[in-house]
Amino acid sequence: MKRIRVPGSTANLGPGFDVLGLALKATSASHKFSVRLELHVEQLPQGSSVPGNCEIICKGEGAGTFSTACDENLVTKVALYVLRSHGIRGFPSPVRITMISGIPSSRGLGSSAAAVVAGVMLGNEIGQLNLSKERMFDYCLVVERHPDNVGAACHGGFIGAFMKLQAPPSEPSETLSKSLDEPPKDIASYHQFPLNTDVKMVVIIPDFHLATTDARGRLPQTYTLEDAVFNAQRCSLLPGLLGETPLNPAKISEAMRDRLHQPYRMALIPGFEEVLQRVKYEVYPGLLGVCLSGAGPSILALATSNFEQIAEAICAILREAQDIRYDWQVLEVDHDGATCCDV
């Protein structure tokens, strides 16, 4: 049996809109969310009567919302695209794929990016294509043009990435509805930054969904030069600041400010504006900065200590604005990225 694992991710980190990403890893098996997508791929006996030669079993977070039809499930649709690109019209032999999701969907934690990466790796394994991780990255980005989340999920670590081909960001539902060709090679570049090992990710996960397309729909088509420069200055310094020893909370907090996406999305996450105003490093020792996780609605706090105090303070403010359930977890960076092994 093959096992494919892909981590969830957080993106933007404030000013790094569509640039910066972090692969995430749960620090304890007792956490509610494992923050990864796992596939178990088993060969079935030849002649097994399975539609499309692919039996899908979904478990874990949101399992009831995922299709078990191989031409509808996002993971297998991506795998079929990879296979078709290599002249293979479908799953060549019967398989059972058990998908175990530990990433809350539509919460800004890279669930769709993980599914796309897992699908590309699945196609690579099923077709015995021997694609390199860099080439698989190309396939991922043809389906989902978010190099921050996709880069973190694929390669792991703290990354910055950009697309070389000029194309607007897209969601899998848009791209997979079209006839896709084999991607050009090397369509994006990424770089892995060192991250101070004391830095942990405190993620506050609300009990409501926010589609990336809805959050992106709030953004303007043009920005002022002042706002563009504001973000460029902070995005250029933030990776270096997060790799320093000792860390400088004052500089990091300022470097995590944003004018390109968070101000336009605040109305979608009740209480988030108040969180930015009240949860400061001067008040909460160990805190480095607070931002949206991806497009939201989850909120990310980078911190080195006092994790529970910081998380509960954020949750209390959010509950004042909207009386719903909030979960929180302390996460670490996942340095492995997407992996595939025999088990």
mmCIF file of C-alpha atoms in Angstrom:
data_model
loop_
_atom_site.group_PDB
_atom_site.id
_atom_site.type_symbol
_atom_site.label_atom_id
_atom_site.label_comp_id
_atom_site.label_asym_id
_atom_site.label_seq_id
_atom_site.Cartn_x
_atom_site.Cartn_y
_atom_site.Cartn_z
ATOM 1 C CA MET A 1 0.000 0.000 0.000
ATOM 2 C CA LYS A 2 1.164 3.512 -0.795
ATOM 3 C CA ARG A 3 0.662 6.381 1.639
ATOM 4 C CA ILE A 4 0.595 9.982 0.415
ATOM 5 C CA ARG A 5 0.706 12.778 2.969
ATOM 6 C CA VAL A 6 0.293 16.484 2.242
ATOM 7 C CA PRO A 7 0.380 19.196 4.920
ATOM 8 C CA GLY A 8 -2.078 22.007 5.310
ATOM 9 C CA SER A 9 -0.693 25.504 4.972
ATOM 10 C CA THR A 10 -1.164 29.118 5.864
ATOM 11 C CA ALA A 11 -0.480 31.885 3.378
ATOM 12 C CA ASN A 12 0.183 35.620 3.140
ATOM 13 C CA LEU A 13 1.350 36.128 6.768
ATOM 14 C CA GLY A 14 0.021 39.659 6.487
ATOM 15 C CA PRO A 15 1.885 41.552 3.750
ATOM 16 C CA GLY A 16 2.979 38.570 1.620
ATOM 17 C CA PHE A 17 -0.234 38.410 -0.399
ATOM 18 C CA ASP A 18 -0.002 35.487 -2.888
ATOM 19 C CA VAL A 19 3.735 35.225 -2.050
ATOM 20 C CA LEU A 20 4.490 33.804 1.418
ATOM 21 C CA GLY A 21 3.393 30.409 2.704
ATOM 22 C CA LEU A 22 4.036 28.107 5.665
ATOM 23 C CA ALA A 23 3.461 24.355 5.737
ATOM 24 C CA LEU A 24 1.756 23.322 8.985
ATOM 25 C CA LYS A 25 2.126 20.365 11.322
ATOM 26 C CA ALA A 26 0.135 19.468 14.430
ATOM 27 C CA THR A 27 2.276 19.272 17.556
ATOM 28 C CA SER A 28 0.130 16.625 19.262
ATOM 29 C CA ALA A 29 -1.911 13.606 18.190
ATOM 30 C CA SER A 30 -4.603 14.789 20.613
ATOM 31 C CA HIS A 31 -5.324 17.876 18.508
ATOM 32 C CA LYS A 32 -8.742 18.028 16.899
ATOM 33 C CA PHE A 33 -7.222 18.616 13.451
ATOM 34 C CA SER A 34 -4.157 16.788 12.130
ATOM 35 C CA VAL A 35 -3.829 19.603 9.541
ATOM 36 C CA ARG A 36 -2.839 17.188 6.782
ATOM 37 C CA LEU A 37 -4.448 15.192 4.005
ATOM 38 C CA GLU A 38 -3.546 11.507 3.850
ATOM 39 C CA LEU A 39 -4.259 9.002 1.081
ATOM 40 C CA HIS A 40 -3.968 5.227 1.412
ATOM 41 C CA VAL A 41 -3.740 3.665 -2.043
ATOM 42 C CA GLU A 42 -4.366 -0.083 -2.309
ATOM 43 C CA GLN A 43 -4.318 -2.247 -5.419
ATOM 44 C CA LEU A 44 -7.498 -4.309 -5.842
ATOM 45 C CA PRO A 45 -7.608 -7.704 -7.574
ATOM 46 C CA GLN A 46 -7.731 -7.538 -11.357
ATOM 47 C CA GLY A 47 -11.299 -7.817 -12.579
ATOM 48 C CA SER A 48 -12.748 -6.026 -9.539
ATOM 49 C CA SER A 49 -15.980 -4.290 -10.490
ATOM 50 C CA VAL A 50 -15.199 -0.699 -9.523
ATOM 51 C CA PRO A 51 -16.548 2.317 -11.452
ATOM 52 C CA GLY A 52 -13.642 4.003 -13.226
ATOM 53 C CA ASN A 53 -11.278 1.448 -11.655
ATOM 54 C CA CYS A 54 -11.260 3.648 -8.542
ATOM 55 C CA GLU A 55 -13.063 3.072 -5.250
ATOM 56 C CA ILE A 56 -12.960 6.128 -2.967
ATOM 57 C CA ILE A 57 -13.537 6.110 0.794
ATOM 58 C CA CYS A 58 -13.589 9.499 2.554
ATOM 59 C CA LYS A 59 -12.879 9.883 6.266
ATOM 60 C CA GLY A 60 -12.101 12.709 8.643
ATOM 61 C CA GLU A 61 -12.909 16.393 8.481
ATOM 62 C CA GLY A 62 -15.751 17.146 6.068
ATOM 63 C CA ALA A 63 -15.825 13.575 4.762
ATOM 64 C CA GLY A 64 -19.544 13.709 4.036
ATOM 65 C CA THR A 65 -19.126 16.644 1.674
ATOM 66 C CA PHE A 66 -16.590 14.976 -0.654
ATOM 67 C CA SER A 67 -17.663 13.041 -3.735
ATOM 68 C CA THR A 68 -16.735 9.378 -3.988
ATOM 69 C CA ALA A 69 -16.976 9.431 -7.796
ATOM 70 C CA CYS A 70 -13.519 9.488 -9.385
ATOM 71 C CA ASP A 71 -14.578 12.000 -12.053
ATOM 72 C CA GLU A 72 -15.963 14.383 -9.397
ATOM 73 C CA ASN A 73 -13.639 14.109 -6.388
ATOM 74 C CA LEU A 74 -10.995 16.859 -6.595
ATOM 75 C CA VAL A 75 -8.062 14.587 -5.745
ATOM 76 C CA THR A 76 -8.884 11.968 -8.365
ATOM 77 C CA LYS A 77 -9.884 14.568 -10.986
ATOM 78 C CA VAL A 78 -6.391 16.044 -10.666
ATOM 79 C CA ALA A 79 -4.842 12.569 -10.839
ATOM 80 C CA LEU A 80 -6.816 11.839 -14.028
ATOM 81 C CA TYR A 81 -5.540 15.092 -15.558
ATOM 82 C CA VAL A 82 -1.940 14.071 -14.834
ATOM 83 C CA LEU A 83 -2.546 10.613 -16.309
ATOM 84 C CA ARG A 84 -4.202 12.021 -19.457
ATOM 85 C CA SER A 85 -1.233 14.347 -19.941
ATOM 86 C CA HIS A 86 0.903 11.204 -20.286
ATOM 87 C CA GLY A 87 -1.412 9.346 -22.624
ATOM 88 C CA ILE A 88 -3.114 7.259 -19.922
ATOM 89 C CA ARG A 89 -6.895 7.591 -20.241
ATOM 90 C CA GLY A 90 -7.843 6.532 -16.723
ATOM 91 C CA PHE A 91 -6.838 4.439 -13.737
ATOM 92 C CA PRO A 92 -5.065 1.511 -15.444
ATOM 93 C CA SER A 93 -5.929 -1.056 -12.754
ATOM 94 C CA PRO A 94 -8.478 -1.202 -9.909
ATOM 95 C CA VAL A 95 -7.499 0.715 -6.769
ATOM 96 C CA ARG A 96 -9.060 1.662 -3.456
ATOM 97 C CA ILE A 97 -8.190 5.155 -2.244
ATOM 98 C CA THR A 98 -8.933 6.039 1.361
ATOM 99 C CA MET A 99 -8.797 9.799 1.874
ATOM 100 C CA ILE A 100 -8.362 10.970 5.463
ATOM 101 C CA SER A 101 -8.711 14.733 5.783
ATOM 102 C CA GLY A 102 -7.492 16.570 8.852
ATOM 103 C CA ILE A 103 -7.653 20.027 7.252
ATOM 104 C CA PRO A 104 -10.804 22.080 7.872
ATOM 105 C CA SER A 105 -12.133 23.119 4.465
ATOM 106 C CA SER A 106 -12.757 26.738 3.435
ATOM 107 C CA ARG A 107 -11.007 28.069 6.566
ATOM 108 C CA GLY A 108 -7.821 29.498 5.058
ATOM 109 C CA LEU A 109 -5.677 26.450 5.879
ATOM 110 C CA GLY A 110 -4.844 25.222 2.384
ATOM 111 C CA SER A 111 -7.325 22.358 2.046
ATOM 112 C CA SER A 112 -7.756 22.733 -1.713
ATOM 113 C CA ALA A 113 -4.013 23.176 -2.276
ATOM 114 C CA ALA A 114 -3.384 19.959 -0.327
ATOM 115 C CA ALA A 115 -5.998 18.134 -2.426
ATOM 116 C CA VAL A 116 -4.397 19.326 -5.661
ATOM 117 C CA VAL A 117 -0.896 18.332 -4.544
ATOM 118 C CA ALA A 118 -2.192 14.954 -3.370
ATOM 119 C CA GLY A 119 -3.915 14.464 -6.729
ATOM 120 C CA VAL A 120 -0.746 15.166 -8.682
ATOM 121 C CA MET A 121 1.233 12.775 -6.484
ATOM 122 C CA LEU A 122 -1.495 10.150 -6.880
ATOM 123 C CA GLY A 123 -1.374 10.445 -10.673
ATOM 124 C CA ASN A 124 2.402 10.178 -10.561
ATOM 125 C CA GLU A 125 2.228 6.977 -8.511
ATOM 126 C CA ILE A 126 -0.659 5.334 -10.363
ATOM 127 C CA GLY A 127 0.938 6.034 -13.729
ATOM 128 C CA GLN A 128 4.480 5.217 -12.538
ATOM 129 C CA LEU A 129 5.567 8.494 -14.139
ATOM 130 C CA ASN A 130 8.626 9.197 -11.945
ATOM 131 C CA LEU A 131 8.017 12.945 -11.985
ATOM 132 C CA SER A 132 10.337 15.100 -9.884
ATOM 133 C CA LYS A 133 8.887 17.233 -7.102
ATOM 134 C CA GLU A 134 9.690 20.320 -9.205
ATOM 135 C CA ARG A 135 7.788 18.927 -12.203
ATOM 136 C CA MET A 136 4.834 17.996 -10.005
ATOM 137 C CA PHE A 137 4.837 21.599 -8.791
ATOM 138 C CA ASP A 138 4.169 22.669 -12.405
ATOM 139 C CA TYR A 139 1.145 20.375 -12.626
ATOM 140 C CA CYS A 140 -0.199 21.656 -9.302
ATOM 141 C CA LEU A 141 0.019 25.264 -10.408
ATOM 142 C CA VAL A 142 -1.806 24.647 -13.668
ATOM 143 C CA VAL A 143 -4.774 23.506 -11.576
ATOM 144 C CA GLU A 144 -4.482 25.996 -8.697
ATOM 145 C CA ARG A 145 -2.475 29.158 -9.321
ATOM 146 C CA HIS A 146 -1.766 29.984 -5.689
ATOM 147 C CA PRO A 147 2.005 29.391 -5.429
ATOM 148 C CA ASP A 148 2.093 30.351 -1.738
ATOM 149 C CA ASN A 149 -0.213 27.566 -0.491
ATOM 150 C CA VAL A 150 0.722 25.079 -3.223
ATOM 151 C CA GLY A 151 4.442 25.702 -2.752
ATOM 152 C CA ALA A 152 4.232 25.181 1.017
ATOM 153 C CA ALA A 153 2.112 22.029 0.655
ATOM 154 C CA CYS A 154 4.383 20.572 -2.008
ATOM 155 C CA HIS A 155 7.828 21.505 -0.722
ATOM 156 C CA GLY A 156 7.264 22.206 2.981
ATOM 157 C CA GLY A 157 8.824 24.845 5.188
ATOM 158 C CA PHE A 158 8.522 28.625 5.078
ATOM 159 C CA ILE A 159 8.464 29.663 1.446
ATOM 160 C CA GLY A 160 8.137 32.567 -0.913
ATOM 161 C CA ALA A 161 6.952 31.868 -4.451
ATOM 162 C CA PHE A 162 5.936 33.591 -7.661
ATOM 163 C CA MET A 163 4.472 32.569 -10.996
ATOM 164 C CA LYS A 164 6.624 33.166 -14.082
ATOM 165 C CA LEU A 165 3.615 32.859 -16.381
ATOM 166 C CA GLN A 166 1.359 35.874 -16.070
ATOM 167 C CA ALA A 167 -2.085 34.535 -15.212
ATOM 168 C CA PRO A 168 -4.629 35.507 -12.564
ATOM 169 C CA PRO A 169 -5.006 33.288 -9.479
ATOM 170 C CA SER A 170 -7.498 30.504 -10.066
ATOM 171 C CA GLU A 171 -9.403 27.835 -8.186
ATOM 172 C CA PRO A 172 -9.478 24.130 -9.177
ATOM 173 C CA SER A 173 -13.194 24.323 -10.012
ATOM 174 C CA GLU A 174 -12.380 26.866 -12.728
ATOM 175 C CA THR A 175 -9.345 25.194 -14.277
ATOM 176 C CA LEU A 176 -10.583 21.587 -14.182
ATOM 177 C CA SER A 177 -13.730 22.605 -16.070
ATOM 178 C CA LYS A 178 -11.488 23.264 -19.082
ATOM 179 C CA SER A 179 -9.377 20.984 -21.241
ATOM 180 C CA LEU A 180 -5.891 21.252 -19.730
ATOM 181 C CA ASP A 181 -2.691 20.582 -21.616
ATOM 182 C CA GLU A 182 0.577 19.346 -20.165
ATOM 183 C CA PRO A 183 2.081 22.348 -18.359
ATOM 184 C CA PRO A 184 5.228 24.120 -19.499
ATOM 185 C CA LYS A 185 8.271 23.360 -17.381
ATOM 186 C CA ASP A 186 9.417 25.595 -14.554
ATOM 187 C CA ILE A 187 6.353 27.866 -14.513
ATOM 188 C CA ALA A 188 7.049 29.163 -11.005
ATOM 189 C CA SER A 189 9.938 29.790 -8.640
ATOM 190 C CA TYR A 190 10.044 29.282 -4.898
ATOM 191 C CA HIS A 191 12.557 29.804 -2.105
ATOM 192 C CA GLN A 192 12.592 28.267 1.361
ATOM 193 C CA PHE A 193 13.466 30.691 4.144
ATOM 194 C CA PRO A 194 14.959 29.715 7.499
ATOM 195 C CA LEU A 195 12.509 30.117 10.367
ATOM 196 C CA ASN A 196 13.560 30.586 13.976
ATOM 197 C CA THR A 197 12.704 27.293 15.713
ATOM 198 C CA ASP A 198 11.032 29.139 18.597
ATOM 199 C CA VAL A 199 8.288 30.432 16.282
ATOM 200 C CA LYS A 200 4.999 28.535 16.555
ATOM 201 C CA MET A 201 1.731 29.095 14.745
ATOM 202 C CA VAL A 202 -1.335 29.649 16.928
ATOM 203 C CA VAL A 203 -4.318 29.097 14.646
ATOM 204 C CA ILE A 204 -7.833 30.111 15.671
ATOM 205 C CA ILE A 205 -10.377 28.203 13.575
ATOM 206 C CA PRO A 206 -13.977 29.471 13.551
ATOM 207 C CA ASP A 207 -16.957 27.212 12.991
ATOM 208 C CA PHE A 208 -17.950 28.775 9.680
ATOM 209 C CA HIS A 209 -16.699 28.538 6.108
ATOM 210 C CA LEU A 210 -15.428 31.227 3.767
ATOM 211 C CA ALA A 211 -14.773 30.340 0.140
ATOM 212 C CA THR A 212 -11.554 31.789 -1.282
ATOM 213 C CA THR A 213 -13.490 33.046 -4.305
ATOM 214 C CA ASP A 214 -15.813 35.051 -2.032
ATOM 215 C CA ALA A 215 -12.905 36.534 -0.081
ATOM 216 C CA ARG A 216 -10.996 37.380 -3.276
ATOM 217 C CA GLY A 217 -14.134 38.962 -4.703
ATOM 218 C CA ARG A 218 -13.878 41.677 -2.035
ATOM 219 C CA LEU A 219 -10.525 42.892 -3.332
ATOM 220 C CA PRO A 220 -10.182 45.959 -5.551
ATOM 221 C CA GLN A 221 -8.883 45.761 -9.116
ATOM 222 C CA THR A 222 -6.332 48.521 -8.530
ATOM 223 C CA TYR A 223 -4.287 49.788 -5.578
ATOM 224 C CA THR A 224 -2.607 53.071 -4.756
ATOM 225 C CA LEU A 225 1.148 53.346 -5.122
ATOM 226 C CA GLU A 226 1.325 54.140 -1.407
ATOM 227 C CA ASP A 227 -0.365 50.865 -0.430
ATOM 228 C CA ALA A 228 1.723 48.828 -2.878
ATOM 229 C CA VAL A 229 4.942 50.283 -1.469
ATOM 230 C CA PHE A 230 3.690 49.768 2.100
ATOM 231 C CA ASN A 231 3.295 46.026 1.513
ATOM 232 C CA ALA A 232 6.435 45.620 -0.583
ATOM 233 C CA GLN A 233 8.547 47.141 2.189
ATOM 234 C CA ARG A 234 7.135 44.838 4.857
ATOM 235 C CA CYS A 235 7.039 41.683 2.742
ATOM 236 C CA SER A 236 10.711 42.113 1.831
ATOM 237 C CA LEU A 237 11.778 42.302 5.500
ATOM 238 C CA LEU A 238 9.447 39.787 7.158
ATOM 239 C CA PRO A 239 11.197 36.520 6.083
ATOM 240 C CA GLY A 240 14.553 37.770 7.328
ATOM 241 C CA LEU A 241 13.077 38.957 10.621
ATOM 242 C CA LEU A 242 11.438 35.559 11.267
ATOM 243 C CA GLY A 243 14.751 33.786 10.793
ATOM 244 C CA GLU A 244 16.740 35.963 13.185
ATOM 245 C CA THR A 245 18.039 35.097 16.631
ATOM 246 C CA PRO A 246 16.982 36.793 18.823
ATOM 247 C CA LEU A 247 13.572 37.637 17.401
ATOM 248 C CA ASN A 248 12.421 41.251 17.470
ATOM 249 C CA PRO A 249 8.660 41.366 18.224
ATOM 250 C CA ALA A 250 8.385 45.111 17.536
ATOM 251 C CA LYS A 251 9.839 44.788 14.036
ATOM 252 C CA ILE A 252 7.948 41.585 13.223
ATOM 253 C CA SER A 253 4.623 42.987 14.385
ATOM 254 C CA GLU A 254 5.079 46.034 12.176
ATOM 255 C CA ALA A 255 6.276 43.890 9.259
ATOM 256 C CA MET A 256 3.088 41.774 9.438
ATOM 257 C CA ARG A 257 0.831 44.755 8.702
ATOM 258 C CA ASP A 258 -1.045 44.719 5.418
ATOM 259 C CA ARG A 259 -2.985 47.068 3.159
ATOM 260 C CA LEU A 260 -3.685 44.858 0.123
ATOM 261 C CA HIS A 261 -6.159 42.232 1.320
ATOM 262 C CA GLN A 262 -6.986 42.227 5.047
ATOM 263 C CA PRO A 263 -8.749 45.625 5.174
ATOM 264 C CA TYR A 264 -11.148 44.509 2.435
ATOM 265 C CA ARG A 265 -11.931 41.171 4.086
ATOM 266 C CA MET A 266 -12.574 42.377 7.633
ATOM 267 C CA ALA A 267 -16.333 42.534 7.170
ATOM 268 C CA LEU A 268 -16.313 38.798 6.365
ATOM 269 C CA ILE A 269 -14.708 37.900 9.721
ATOM 270 C CA PRO A 270 -16.592 39.673 12.536
ATOM 271 C CA GLY A 271 -14.231 40.788 15.288
ATOM 272 C CA PHE A 272 -11.006 40.512 13.281
ATOM 273 C CA GLU A 273 -10.466 44.276 13.114
ATOM 274 C CA GLU A 274 -10.812 44.444 16.899
ATOM 275 C CA VAL A 275 -8.307 41.576 17.264
ATOM 276 C CA LEU A 276 -5.705 43.550 15.298
ATOM 277 C CA GLN A 277 -6.299 46.600 17.490
ATOM 278 C CA ARG A 278 -6.215 44.861 20.878
ATOM 279 C CA VAL A 279 -3.973 41.790 20.613
ATOM 280 C CA LYS A 280 -0.518 43.372 20.567
ATOM 281 C CA TYR A 281 2.948 42.114 21.448
ATOM 282 C CA GLU A 282 3.225 44.878 24.091
ATOM 283 C CA VAL A 283 0.295 43.324 25.989
ATOM 284 C CA TYR A 284 0.927 39.618 25.393
ATOM 285 C CA PRO A 285 4.521 38.476 25.970
ATOM 286 C CA GLY A 286 5.660 35.954 23.391
ATOM 287 C CA LEU A 287 3.393 37.314 20.657
ATOM 288 C CA LEU A 288 5.069 38.330 17.396
ATOM 289 C CA GLY A 289 2.117 39.294 15.230
ATOM 290 C CA VAL A 290 -1.428 38.503 14.110
ATOM 291 C CA CYS A 291 -2.939 38.168 10.632
ATOM 292 C CA LEU A 292 -5.516 36.278 8.626
ATOM 293 C CA SER A 293 -4.587 32.732 7.694
ATOM 294 C CA GLY A 294 -4.820 32.840 3.919
ATOM 295 C CA ALA A 295 -8.128 34.380 2.879
ATOM 296 C CA GLY A 296 -9.616 33.577 6.309
ATOM 297 C CA PRO A 297 -11.720 33.048 8.269
ATOM 298 C CA SER A 298 -9.042 31.387 10.444
ATOM 299 C CA ILE A 299 -6.699 33.748 12.250
ATOM 300 C CA LEU A 300 -2.978 33.175 12.655
ATOM 301 C CA ALA A 301 -0.834 34.399 15.534
ATOM 302 C CA LEU A 302 2.921 33.874 15.394
ATOM 303 C CA ALA A 303 4.289 33.445 18.903
ATOM 304 C CA THR A 304 7.080 31.922 20.971
ATOM 305 C CA SER A 305 5.256 31.427 24.304
ATOM 306 C CA ASN A 306 2.001 32.085 26.202
ATOM 307 C CA PHE A 307 0.080 30.328 23.438
ATOM 308 C CA GLU A 308 -3.078 29.653 25.453
ATOM 309 C CA GLN A 309 -3.305 33.220 26.739
ATOM 310 C CA ILE A 310 -2.938 34.612 23.216
ATOM 311 C CA ALA A 311 -5.443 32.172 21.710
ATOM 312 C CA GLU A 312 -8.055 32.737 24.409
ATOM 313 C CA ALA A 313 -7.709 36.514 24.087
ATOM 314 C CA ILE A 314 -8.382 36.312 20.349
ATOM 315 C CA CYS A 315 -11.286 33.896 20.815
ATOM 316 C CA ALA A 316 -12.862 36.146 23.462
ATOM 317 C CA ILE A 317 -12.816 39.145 21.112
ATOM 318 C CA LEU A 318 -14.238 37.103 18.245
ATOM 319 C CA ARG A 319 -17.041 35.754 20.446
ATOM 320 C CA GLU A 320 -17.991 39.318 21.382
ATOM 321 C CA ALA A 321 -18.654 39.954 17.703
ATOM 322 C CA GLN A 322 -20.156 36.569 16.751
ATOM 323 C CA ASP A 323 -21.359 33.915 19.169
ATOM 324 C CA ILE A 324 -20.059 30.772 17.490
ATOM 325 C CA ARG A 325 -17.589 28.020 18.313
ATOM 326 C CA TYR A 326 -13.858 28.646 17.907
ATOM 327 C CA ASP A 327 -11.170 25.981 18.092
ATOM 328 C CA TRP A 328 -7.492 26.751 18.416
ATOM 329 C CA GLN A 329 -4.288 24.776 18.037
ATOM 330 C CA VAL A 330 -0.575 25.398 18.336
ATOM 331 C CA LEU A 331 1.154 24.229 15.164
ATOM 332 C CA GLU A 332 4.730 23.883 13.984
ATOM 333 C CA VAL A 333 6.214 24.217 10.537
ATOM 334 C CA ASP A 334 6.184 21.027 8.444
ATOM 335 C CA HIS A 335 9.559 20.748 6.719
ATOM 336 C CA ASP A 336 8.799 17.594 4.718
ATOM 337 C CA GLY A 337 6.042 18.841 2.443
ATOM 338 C CA ALA A 338 4.233 16.240 0.354
ATOM 339 C CA THR A 339 5.555 12.680 0.733
ATOM 340 C CA CYS A 340 4.785 9.269 -0.689
ATOM 341 C CA CYS A 341 6.001 5.969 0.769
ATOM 342 C CA ASP A 342 5.222 2.280 1.035
ATOM 343 C CA VAL A 343 3.526 1.162 4.262
#
